[in-house]
mmCIF file of C-alpha atoms and ligand atoms in Angstrom:
data_model
loop_
_atom_site.group_PDB
_atom_site.id
_atom_site.type_symbol
_atom_site.label_atom_id
_atom_site.label_comp_id
_atom_site.label_asym_id
_atom_site.label_seq_id
_atom_site.Cartn_x
_atom_site.Cartn_y
_atom_site.Cartn_z
ATOM 1 C CA MET A 1072 112.508 154.475 5.892
ATOM 2 C CA LEU A 1073 111.270 150.870 5.830
ATOM 3 C CA LEU A 1074 109.706 149.710 9.115
ATOM 4 C CA HIS A 1075 108.179 146.344 9.976
ATOM 5 C CA LYS A 1076 107.024 146.857 13.559
ATOM 6 C CA ILE A 1077 103.882 148.608 14.787
ATOM 7 C CA GLU A 1078 105.689 150.098 17.784
ATOM 8 C CA GLU A 1079 108.359 151.699 15.565
ATOM 9 C CA VAL A 1080 105.701 153.376 13.425
ATOM 10 C CA ARG A 1081 103.854 154.585 16.520
ATOM 11 C CA LYS A 1082 107.071 156.113 17.916
ATOM 12 C CA HIS A 1083 107.655 158.181 14.779
ATOM 13 C CA VAL A 1084 104.027 159.259 14.447
ATOM 14 C CA LYS A 1085 103.954 160.334 18.104
ATOM 15 C CA GLU A 1086 107.029 162.500 17.493
ATOM 16 C CA TRP A 1087 105.449 164.077 14.369
ATOM 17 C CA LYS A 1088 102.211 164.796 16.211
ATOM 18 C CA LYS A 1089 104.158 166.462 19.036
ATOM 19 C CA GLN A 1090 105.630 168.784 16.396
ATOM 20 C CA GLY A 1091 102.125 169.548 15.067
ATOM 21 C CA LEU A 1092 102.776 167.865 11.703
ATOM 22 C CA SER A 1093 99.916 166.413 9.634
ATOM 23 C CA VAL A 1094 100.068 162.726 8.741
ATOM 24 C CA GLY A 1095 98.761 161.031 5.584
ATOM 25 C CA LEU A 1096 98.301 157.292 5.072
ATOM 26 C CA VAL A 1097 98.243 155.473 1.738
ATOM 27 C CA PRO A 1098 97.215 151.860 2.437
ATOM 28 C CA THR A 1099 98.399 149.403 -0.245
ATOM 29 C CA MET A 1100 99.120 145.745 -0.828
ATOM 30 C CA GLY A 1101 102.335 146.672 -2.669
ATOM 31 C CA ALA A 1102 103.249 145.934 -6.308
ATOM 32 C CA LEU A 1103 103.011 149.688 -6.667
ATOM 33 C CA HIS A 1104 102.139 151.191 -10.058
ATOM 34 C CA ASP A 1105 101.304 154.659 -11.369
ATOM 35 C CA GLY A 1106 97.840 154.445 -9.787
ATOM 36 C CA HIS A 1107 99.428 154.127 -6.336
ATOM 37 C CA LEU A 1108 101.950 156.796 -7.271
ATOM 38 C CA SER A 1109 99.107 159.262 -7.908
ATOM 39 C CA LEU A 1110 97.787 158.566 -4.373
ATOM 40 C CA ILE A 1111 101.285 159.056 -2.958
ATOM 41 C CA GLU A 1112 101.755 162.327 -4.878
ATOM 42 C CA LYS A 1113 98.436 163.653 -3.567
ATOM 43 C CA ALA A 1114 99.338 162.600 -0.012
ATOM 44 C CA VAL A 1115 102.789 164.203 -0.166
ATOM 45 C CA GLU A 1116 101.236 167.420 -1.512
ATOM 46 C CA LYS A 1117 98.622 167.574 1.264
ATOM 47 C CA CYS A 1118 100.442 166.218 4.339
ATOM 48 C CA ASP A 1119 103.686 166.995 6.171
ATOM 49 C CA LYS A 1120 104.474 163.296 6.628
ATOM 50 C CA VAL A 1121 103.273 160.314 4.613
ATOM 51 C CA VAL A 1122 103.135 156.645 5.580
ATOM 52 C CA VAL A 1123 102.589 154.016 2.876
ATOM 53 C CA SER A 1124 101.574 150.619 4.212
ATOM 54 C CA VAL A 1125 102.498 147.554 2.176
ATOM 55 C CA PHE A 1126 100.672 144.496 3.432
ATOM 56 C CA VAL A 1127 99.102 141.668 1.432
ATOM 57 C CA ASN A 1128 96.225 141.173 3.817
ATOM 58 C CA PRO A 1129 95.368 137.452 4.029
ATOM 59 C CA ILE A 1130 91.926 137.952 5.567
ATOM 60 C CA GLN A 1131 90.555 139.848 2.557
ATOM 61 C CA PHE A 1132 91.296 136.995 0.132
ATOM 62 C CA CYS A 1133 88.639 134.326 -0.304
ATOM 63 C CA PRO A 1134 89.512 130.634 -0.653
ATOM 64 C CA GLY A 1135 90.805 129.970 -4.184
ATOM 65 C CA GLU A 1136 91.842 133.606 -4.784
ATOM 66 C CA ASP A 1137 95.361 134.772 -5.622
ATOM 67 C CA PHE A 1138 96.813 135.396 -2.122
ATOM 68 C CA ASP A 1139 99.834 133.140 -2.735
ATOM 69 C CA LYS A 1140 100.662 134.465 -6.185
ATOM 70 C CA TYR A 1141 99.818 138.135 -5.479
ATOM 71 C CA PRO A 1142 102.910 140.099 -6.686
ATOM 72 C CA ARG A 1143 105.295 141.022 -3.856
ATOM 73 C CA THR A 1144 107.923 143.626 -4.809
ATOM 74 C CA LEU A 1145 108.832 145.275 -1.502
ATOM 75 C CA GLU A 1146 112.338 146.416 -2.458
ATOM 76 C CA GLN A 1147 111.091 148.149 -5.595
ATOM 77 C CA ASP A 1148 108.057 149.573 -3.725
ATOM 78 C CA THR A 1149 110.266 151.009 -0.970
ATOM 79 C CA LYS A 1150 112.530 152.718 -3.484
ATOM 80 C CA LEU A 1151 109.561 154.190 -5.355
ATOM 81 C CA CYS A 1152 108.137 155.529 -2.074
ATOM 82 C CA GLU A 1153 111.423 156.989 -0.913
ATOM 83 C CA ASP A 1154 112.035 158.632 -4.300
ATOM 84 C CA ASN A 1155 108.601 160.235 -4.050
ATOM 85 C CA GLY A 1156 108.767 161.834 -0.618
ATOM 86 C CA VAL A 1157 107.242 159.110 1.581
ATOM 87 C CA SER A 1158 108.559 159.208 5.166
ATOM 88 C CA ILE A 1159 107.739 155.643 6.237
ATOM 89 C CA VAL A 1160 106.998 152.445 4.345
ATOM 90 C CA PHE A 1161 105.262 150.217 6.871
ATOM 91 C CA ALA A 1162 105.527 146.557 5.824
ATOM 92 C CA PRO A 1163 104.463 144.321 8.703
ATOM 93 C CA ASN A 1164 104.299 140.556 8.410
ATOM 94 C CA THR A 1165 101.120 138.639 9.136
ATOM 95 C CA THR A 1166 102.105 137.785 12.710
ATOM 96 C CA GLU A 1167 102.844 141.447 13.458
ATOM 97 C CA MET A 1168 99.382 142.415 12.215
ATOM 98 C CA TYR A 1169 97.289 139.561 13.527
ATOM 99 C CA GLY A 1170 99.407 137.537 15.971
ATOM 100 C CA GLU A 1171 99.873 133.759 15.819
ATOM 101 C CA VAL A 1172 96.764 132.840 17.753
ATOM 102 C CA GLN A 1173 94.432 135.240 15.971
ATOM 103 C CA MET A 1174 95.329 133.779 12.570
ATOM 104 C CA ARG A 1175 94.542 130.214 13.687
ATOM 105 C CA SER A 1176 90.966 130.744 12.601
ATOM 106 C CA ASN A 1177 88.450 133.553 12.275
ATOM 107 C CA ASP A 1178 87.087 132.606 15.697
ATOM 108 C CA PHE A 1179 90.070 134.325 17.325
ATOM 109 C CA LEU A 1180 89.939 137.709 15.598
ATOM 110 C CA THR A 1181 87.771 140.770 16.193
ATOM 111 C CA TYR A 1182 86.395 141.821 12.806
ATOM 112 C CA VAL A 1183 84.907 145.074 11.541
ATOM 113 C CA ILE A 1184 81.842 144.034 9.522
ATOM 114 C CA PRO A 1185 80.441 146.605 7.083
ATOM 115 C CA PRO A 1186 76.653 146.746 6.521
ATOM 116 C CA PHE A 1187 75.061 143.970 4.471
ATOM 117 C CA PHE A 1188 73.376 146.526 2.179
ATOM 118 C CA TYR A 1189 76.812 147.766 1.048
ATOM 119 C CA VAL A 1190 78.487 144.374 0.629
ATOM 120 C CA ASN A 1191 75.691 142.271 -0.812
ATOM 121 C CA LYS A 1192 76.353 143.564 -4.346
ATOM 122 C CA LEU A 1193 79.111 144.117 -6.901
ATOM 123 C CA CYS A 1194 82.376 142.476 -5.748
ATOM 124 C CA GLY A 1195 80.936 141.564 -2.342
ATOM 125 C CA LYS A 1196 78.526 139.131 -3.969
ATOM 126 C CA SER A 1197 81.232 136.818 -5.279
ATOM 127 C CA ARG A 1198 83.977 137.699 -2.767
ATOM 128 C CA ILE A 1199 82.281 136.592 0.442
ATOM 129 C CA GLY A 1200 83.958 138.136 3.491
ATOM 130 C CA HIS A 1201 86.291 140.284 1.372
ATOM 131 C CA PHE A 1202 85.068 143.623 2.729
ATOM 132 C CA ASP A 1203 85.137 142.320 6.329
ATOM 133 C CA GLY A 1204 88.838 141.694 5.774
ATOM 134 C CA VAL A 1205 89.357 145.101 4.138
ATOM 135 C CA CYS A 1206 87.524 147.039 6.864
ATOM 136 C CA THR A 1207 89.310 145.124 9.614
ATOM 137 C CA VAL A 1208 92.785 145.776 8.239
ATOM 138 C CA VAL A 1209 92.071 149.409 7.315
ATOM 139 C CA ASN A 1210 90.685 150.025 10.789
ATOM 140 C CA LYS A 1211 93.828 148.491 12.285
ATOM 141 C CA LEU A 1212 96.030 150.661 10.042
ATOM 142 C CA PHE A 1213 94.072 153.750 11.117
ATOM 143 C CA ASN A 1214 94.663 152.805 14.766
ATOM 144 C CA ILE A 1215 98.365 152.168 14.210
ATOM 145 C CA VAL A 1216 99.163 155.255 12.098
ATOM 146 C CA GLN A 1217 96.402 157.598 13.344
ATOM 147 C CA PRO A 1218 96.494 159.576 10.104
ATOM 148 C CA ASP A 1219 94.750 162.913 9.585
ATOM 149 C CA TYR A 1220 94.114 161.941 5.958
ATOM 150 C CA ALA A 1221 93.913 158.590 4.169
ATOM 151 C CA PHE A 1222 94.011 158.208 0.388
ATOM 152 C CA PHE A 1223 92.048 155.620 -1.594
ATOM 153 C CA GLY A 1224 91.616 155.148 -5.347
ATOM 154 C CA GLU A 1225 88.231 155.374 -7.058
ATOM 155 C CA LYS A 1226 89.164 152.268 -9.061
ATOM 156 C CA ASP A 1227 87.967 150.257 -6.048
ATOM 157 C CA ALA A 1228 84.880 152.446 -5.700
ATOM 158 C CA GLN A 1229 82.856 149.968 -3.637
ATOM 159 C CA GLN A 1230 85.787 149.681 -1.215
ATOM 160 C CA LEU A 1231 86.082 153.470 -1.019
ATOM 161 C CA ILE A 1232 82.348 153.919 -0.314
ATOM 162 C CA ILE A 1233 82.404 151.171 2.358
ATOM 163 C CA ILE A 1234 85.461 152.674 4.053
ATOM 164 C CA LYS A 1235 83.807 156.131 4.107
ATOM 165 C CA LYS A 1236 80.740 154.518 5.694
ATOM 166 C CA MET A 1237 82.909 152.750 8.298
ATOM 167 C CA VAL A 1238 84.677 156.011 9.153
ATOM 168 C CA ASP A 1239 81.323 157.814 9.568
ATOM 169 C CA ASP A 1240 79.625 155.034 11.513
ATOM 170 C CA LEU A 1241 82.564 154.436 13.879
ATOM 171 C CA ASN A 1242 83.511 158.136 14.250
ATOM 172 C CA ILE A 1243 87.090 157.466 13.180
ATOM 173 C CA PRO A 1244 88.982 160.789 13.187
ATOM 174 C CA VAL A 1245 90.411 160.608 9.663
ATOM 175 C CA LYS A 1246 89.457 162.396 6.447
ATOM 176 C CA ILE A 1247 89.147 160.068 3.463
ATOM 177 C CA ILE A 1248 90.512 161.535 0.232
ATOM 178 C CA PRO A 1249 89.234 159.848 -2.942
ATOM 179 C CA CYS A 1250 91.666 159.839 -5.878
ATOM 180 C CA PRO A 1251 90.693 159.432 -9.565
ATOM 181 C CA ILE A 1252 91.366 156.239 -11.526
ATOM 182 C CA VAL A 1253 94.705 156.231 -13.354
ATOM 183 C CA ARG A 1254 94.688 154.534 -16.761
ATOM 184 C CA GLU A 1255 97.294 153.222 -19.133
ATOM 185 C CA ASP A 1256 97.426 155.126 -22.465
ATOM 186 C CA SER A 1257 95.182 152.400 -23.891
ATOM 187 C CA GLY A 1258 92.449 153.244 -21.357
ATOM 188 C CA LEU A 1259 92.975 150.115 -19.207
ATOM 189 C CA ALA A 1260 92.573 151.000 -15.525
ATOM 190 C CA MET A 1261 95.840 150.424 -13.651
ATOM 191 C CA SER A 1262 95.850 147.473 -11.265
ATOM 192 C CA SER A 1263 98.480 145.248 -9.683
ATOM 193 C CA ARG A 1264 96.579 142.323 -11.216
ATOM 194 C CA ASN A 1265 97.226 143.631 -14.781
ATOM 195 C CA LYS A 1266 100.573 141.802 -14.374
ATOM 196 C CA TYR A 1267 98.652 138.540 -14.882
ATOM 197 C CA LEU A 1268 97.410 139.631 -18.349
ATOM 198 C CA SER A 1269 99.118 138.531 -21.583
ATOM 199 C CA ASP A 1270 99.512 141.123 -24.384
ATOM 200 C CA GLU A 1271 96.475 139.628 -26.098
ATOM 201 C CA ASP A 1272 94.427 139.677 -22.868
ATOM 202 C CA LYS A 1273 95.304 143.354 -22.491
ATOM 203 C CA ILE A 1274 93.665 144.099 -25.830
ATOM 204 C CA HIS A 1275 90.494 142.215 -24.841
ATOM 205 C CA ALA A 1276 90.566 143.944 -21.446
ATOM 206 C CA LEU A 1277 90.042 147.318 -23.156
ATOM 207 C CA ALA A 1278 86.380 146.349 -23.575
ATOM 208 C CA LEU A 1279 85.689 147.343 -19.953
ATOM 209 C CA ASN A 1280 86.694 150.960 -20.449
ATOM 210 C CA LYS A 1281 85.069 151.090 -23.888
ATOM 211 C CA ILE A 1282 81.746 149.880 -22.431
ATOM 212 C CA LEU A 1283 81.860 152.473 -19.654
ATOM 213 C CA LYS A 1284 82.842 155.352 -21.944
ATOM 214 C CA ASN A 1285 80.136 154.418 -24.423
ATOM 215 C CA ILE A 1286 77.509 154.263 -21.649
ATOM 216 C CA LYS A 1287 78.539 157.725 -20.446
ATOM 217 C CA SER A 1288 78.328 159.110 -23.946
ATOM 218 C CA CYS A 1289 74.833 157.551 -24.474
ATOM 219 C CA TYR A 1290 73.757 159.016 -21.118
ATOM 220 C CA GLN A 1291 75.050 162.434 -22.152
ATOM 221 C CA LYS A 1292 73.010 162.136 -25.361
ATOM 222 C CA GLY A 1293 69.870 161.745 -23.230
ATOM 223 C CA ILE A 1294 69.398 157.991 -22.642
ATOM 224 C CA ASN A 1295 68.849 157.392 -18.924
ATOM 225 C CA ASP A 1296 66.967 154.094 -18.859
ATOM 226 C CA VAL A 1297 69.351 151.633 -17.191
ATOM 227 C CA ASP A 1298 68.146 148.586 -19.152
ATOM 228 C CA ALA A 1299 68.711 150.419 -22.437
ATOM 229 C CA LEU A 1300 72.157 151.590 -21.302
ATOM 230 C CA LYS A 1301 73.102 148.039 -20.234
ATOM 231 C CA GLU A 1302 72.146 146.730 -23.689
ATOM 232 C CA THR A 1303 74.839 148.921 -25.287
ATOM 233 C CA ALA A 1304 77.562 146.837 -23.589
ATOM 234 C CA TYR A 1305 77.027 143.719 -25.673
ATOM 235 C CA GLU A 1306 78.622 145.075 -28.837
ATOM 236 C CA PHE A 1307 81.987 145.158 -26.986
ATOM 237 C CA LEU A 1308 81.792 141.634 -25.514
ATOM 238 C CA ASP A 1309 82.716 138.321 -27.148
ATOM 239 C CA GLU A 1310 83.990 134.871 -26.176
ATOM 240 C CA HIS A 1311 87.084 136.435 -24.562
ATOM 241 C CA HIS A 1312 84.938 138.100 -21.898
ATOM 242 C CA ASP A 1313 83.229 136.532 -18.914
ATOM 243 C CA LEU A 1314 81.046 139.382 -17.620
ATOM 244 C CA GLU A 1315 80.385 139.144 -13.866
ATOM 245 C CA TYR A 1316 78.336 142.304 -13.414
ATOM 246 C CA LEU A 1317 77.414 145.626 -14.991
ATOM 247 C CA GLU A 1318 75.569 147.664 -12.365
ATOM 248 C CA PHE A 1319 74.218 151.202 -12.083
ATOM 249 C CA LEU A 1320 74.243 152.426 -8.456
ATOM 250 C CA ASN A 1321 74.030 155.648 -6.490
ATOM 251 C CA SER A 1322 77.619 156.786 -6.020
ATOM 252 C CA ASP A 1323 77.181 157.713 -2.329
ATOM 253 C CA ASN A 1324 75.202 154.835 -0.880
ATOM 254 C CA LEU A 1325 75.229 152.085 -3.553
ATOM 255 C CA ASP A 1326 71.455 152.207 -3.884
ATOM 256 C CA GLU A 1327 70.207 150.611 -7.109
ATOM 257 C CA VAL A 1328 68.936 153.000 -9.800
ATOM 258 C CA THR A 1329 66.630 152.303 -12.731
ATOM 259 C CA LYS A 1330 66.979 155.781 -14.277
ATOM 260 C CA ALA A 1331 70.557 157.002 -14.386
ATOM 261 C CA ASP A 1332 71.332 160.519 -13.136
ATOM 262 C CA ASN A 1333 74.398 162.658 -12.498
ATOM 263 C CA ASN A 1334 75.124 160.859 -9.230
ATOM 264 C CA THR A 1335 75.069 157.387 -10.790
ATOM 265 C CA ARG A 1336 78.225 155.314 -10.953
ATOM 266 C CA VAL A 1337 78.446 152.422 -13.415
ATOM 267 C CA PHE A 1338 80.415 149.430 -12.155
ATOM 268 C CA ILE A 1339 81.762 146.555 -14.229
ATOM 269 C CA ALA A 1340 83.583 143.312 -13.388
ATOM 270 C CA CYS A 1341 84.672 140.942 -16.127
ATOM 271 C CA LYS A 1342 87.139 138.079 -16.406
ATOM 272 C CA VAL A 1343 89.604 138.264 -19.278
ATOM 273 C CA GLY A 1344 92.055 135.382 -19.769
ATOM 274 C CA GLY A 1345 90.967 134.095 -16.347
ATOM 275 C CA VAL A 1346 91.893 137.410 -14.663
ATOM 276 C CA ARG A 1347 89.105 139.230 -12.845
ATOM 277 C CA LEU A 1348 89.160 142.939 -13.735
ATOM 278 C CA ILE A 1349 87.016 145.773 -12.374
ATOM 279 C CA ASP A 1350 86.412 149.318 -13.538
ATOM 280 C CA ASN A 1351 83.812 152.052 -13.047
ATOM 281 C CA ILE A 1352 82.741 155.455 -14.306
ATOM 282 C CA TYR A 1353 80.842 158.360 -12.734
ATOM 283 C CA LEU A 1354 78.126 159.699 -15.009
ATOM 284 C CA GLY A 1355 78.044 163.249 -13.543
HETATM 285 O O1 LIG B 2447 92.969 148.440 -2.061
HETATM 286 C C1 LIG B 2447 93.830 147.735 -1.512
HETATM 287 O O2 LIG B 2447 94.970 147.614 -1.990
HETATM 288 C C2 LIG B 2447 93.487 146.991 -0.234
HETATM 289 O O3 LIG B 2447 92.180 146.527 -0.249
HETATM 290 C C3 LIG B 2447 93.767 147.822 1.039
HETATM 291 C C4 LIG B 2447 92.888 149.056 1.108
HETATM 292 C C5 LIG B 2447 95.231 148.231 1.065
HETATM 293 C C6 LIG B 2447 93.479 146.975 2.275
HETATM 294 O O4 LIG B 2447 94.282 145.835 2.325
#
């Protein structure tokens, strides 16, 4: 069932809760691919009822980013959800989520601001305000749907860690379920933004996964010095790659590490053909 209004979603959820049914939420911005499908499958397996939200959230895009051209495929997304056991696809418009007045400028909206320590690195460094927008919308979705479980992909690992922190710090009664990265057969991590890549870009984009896999294999052979591990990346990079970061951080709290261990996650962001791609790998 496709719903656009907050009140309609609330009505259904209230009914489910009365019946003692568990509710799962899969928050998305649409353009669903197999990565999203794996979250949906996990949610359907674990919960009696599943809500998938489809909302291209304007306040998490920075000026000059791809908000306008972000792929919007609601009809296809709704069908995919319905074919896979989702009870409600919640696709509000911007006014429904934020109201006319609140969108006039940031001065009119209450934001949820995650801690500086968590956002002042990786994607947060170049995408100023991005995680404020993510936390604000996810918090709103939690309040609207009141899910028992919410499912997030490890592809956006910084986002996942920040959302877990928000849930802990604000005592939000939801259990966050992390879901593994889904890759194309080539190894490329699935992303709605892969649609922007040409066939040639897709080949160059494989460098991200190759770098991460090679680092993990070097670590498993006994190299744990982060500088030495970072060096290994350069053999996979050429003029087709614009590396933004390659960072080694503690997987729970994003603390920087100089000696990698089993709780280290390696994060990479790199532009290929003008498209910004991210990926990560857990060393443990
Ligand atoms: O990961 C995403 O698609 C978005 O950041 C999310 C969590 C749906 C919030 O808009």
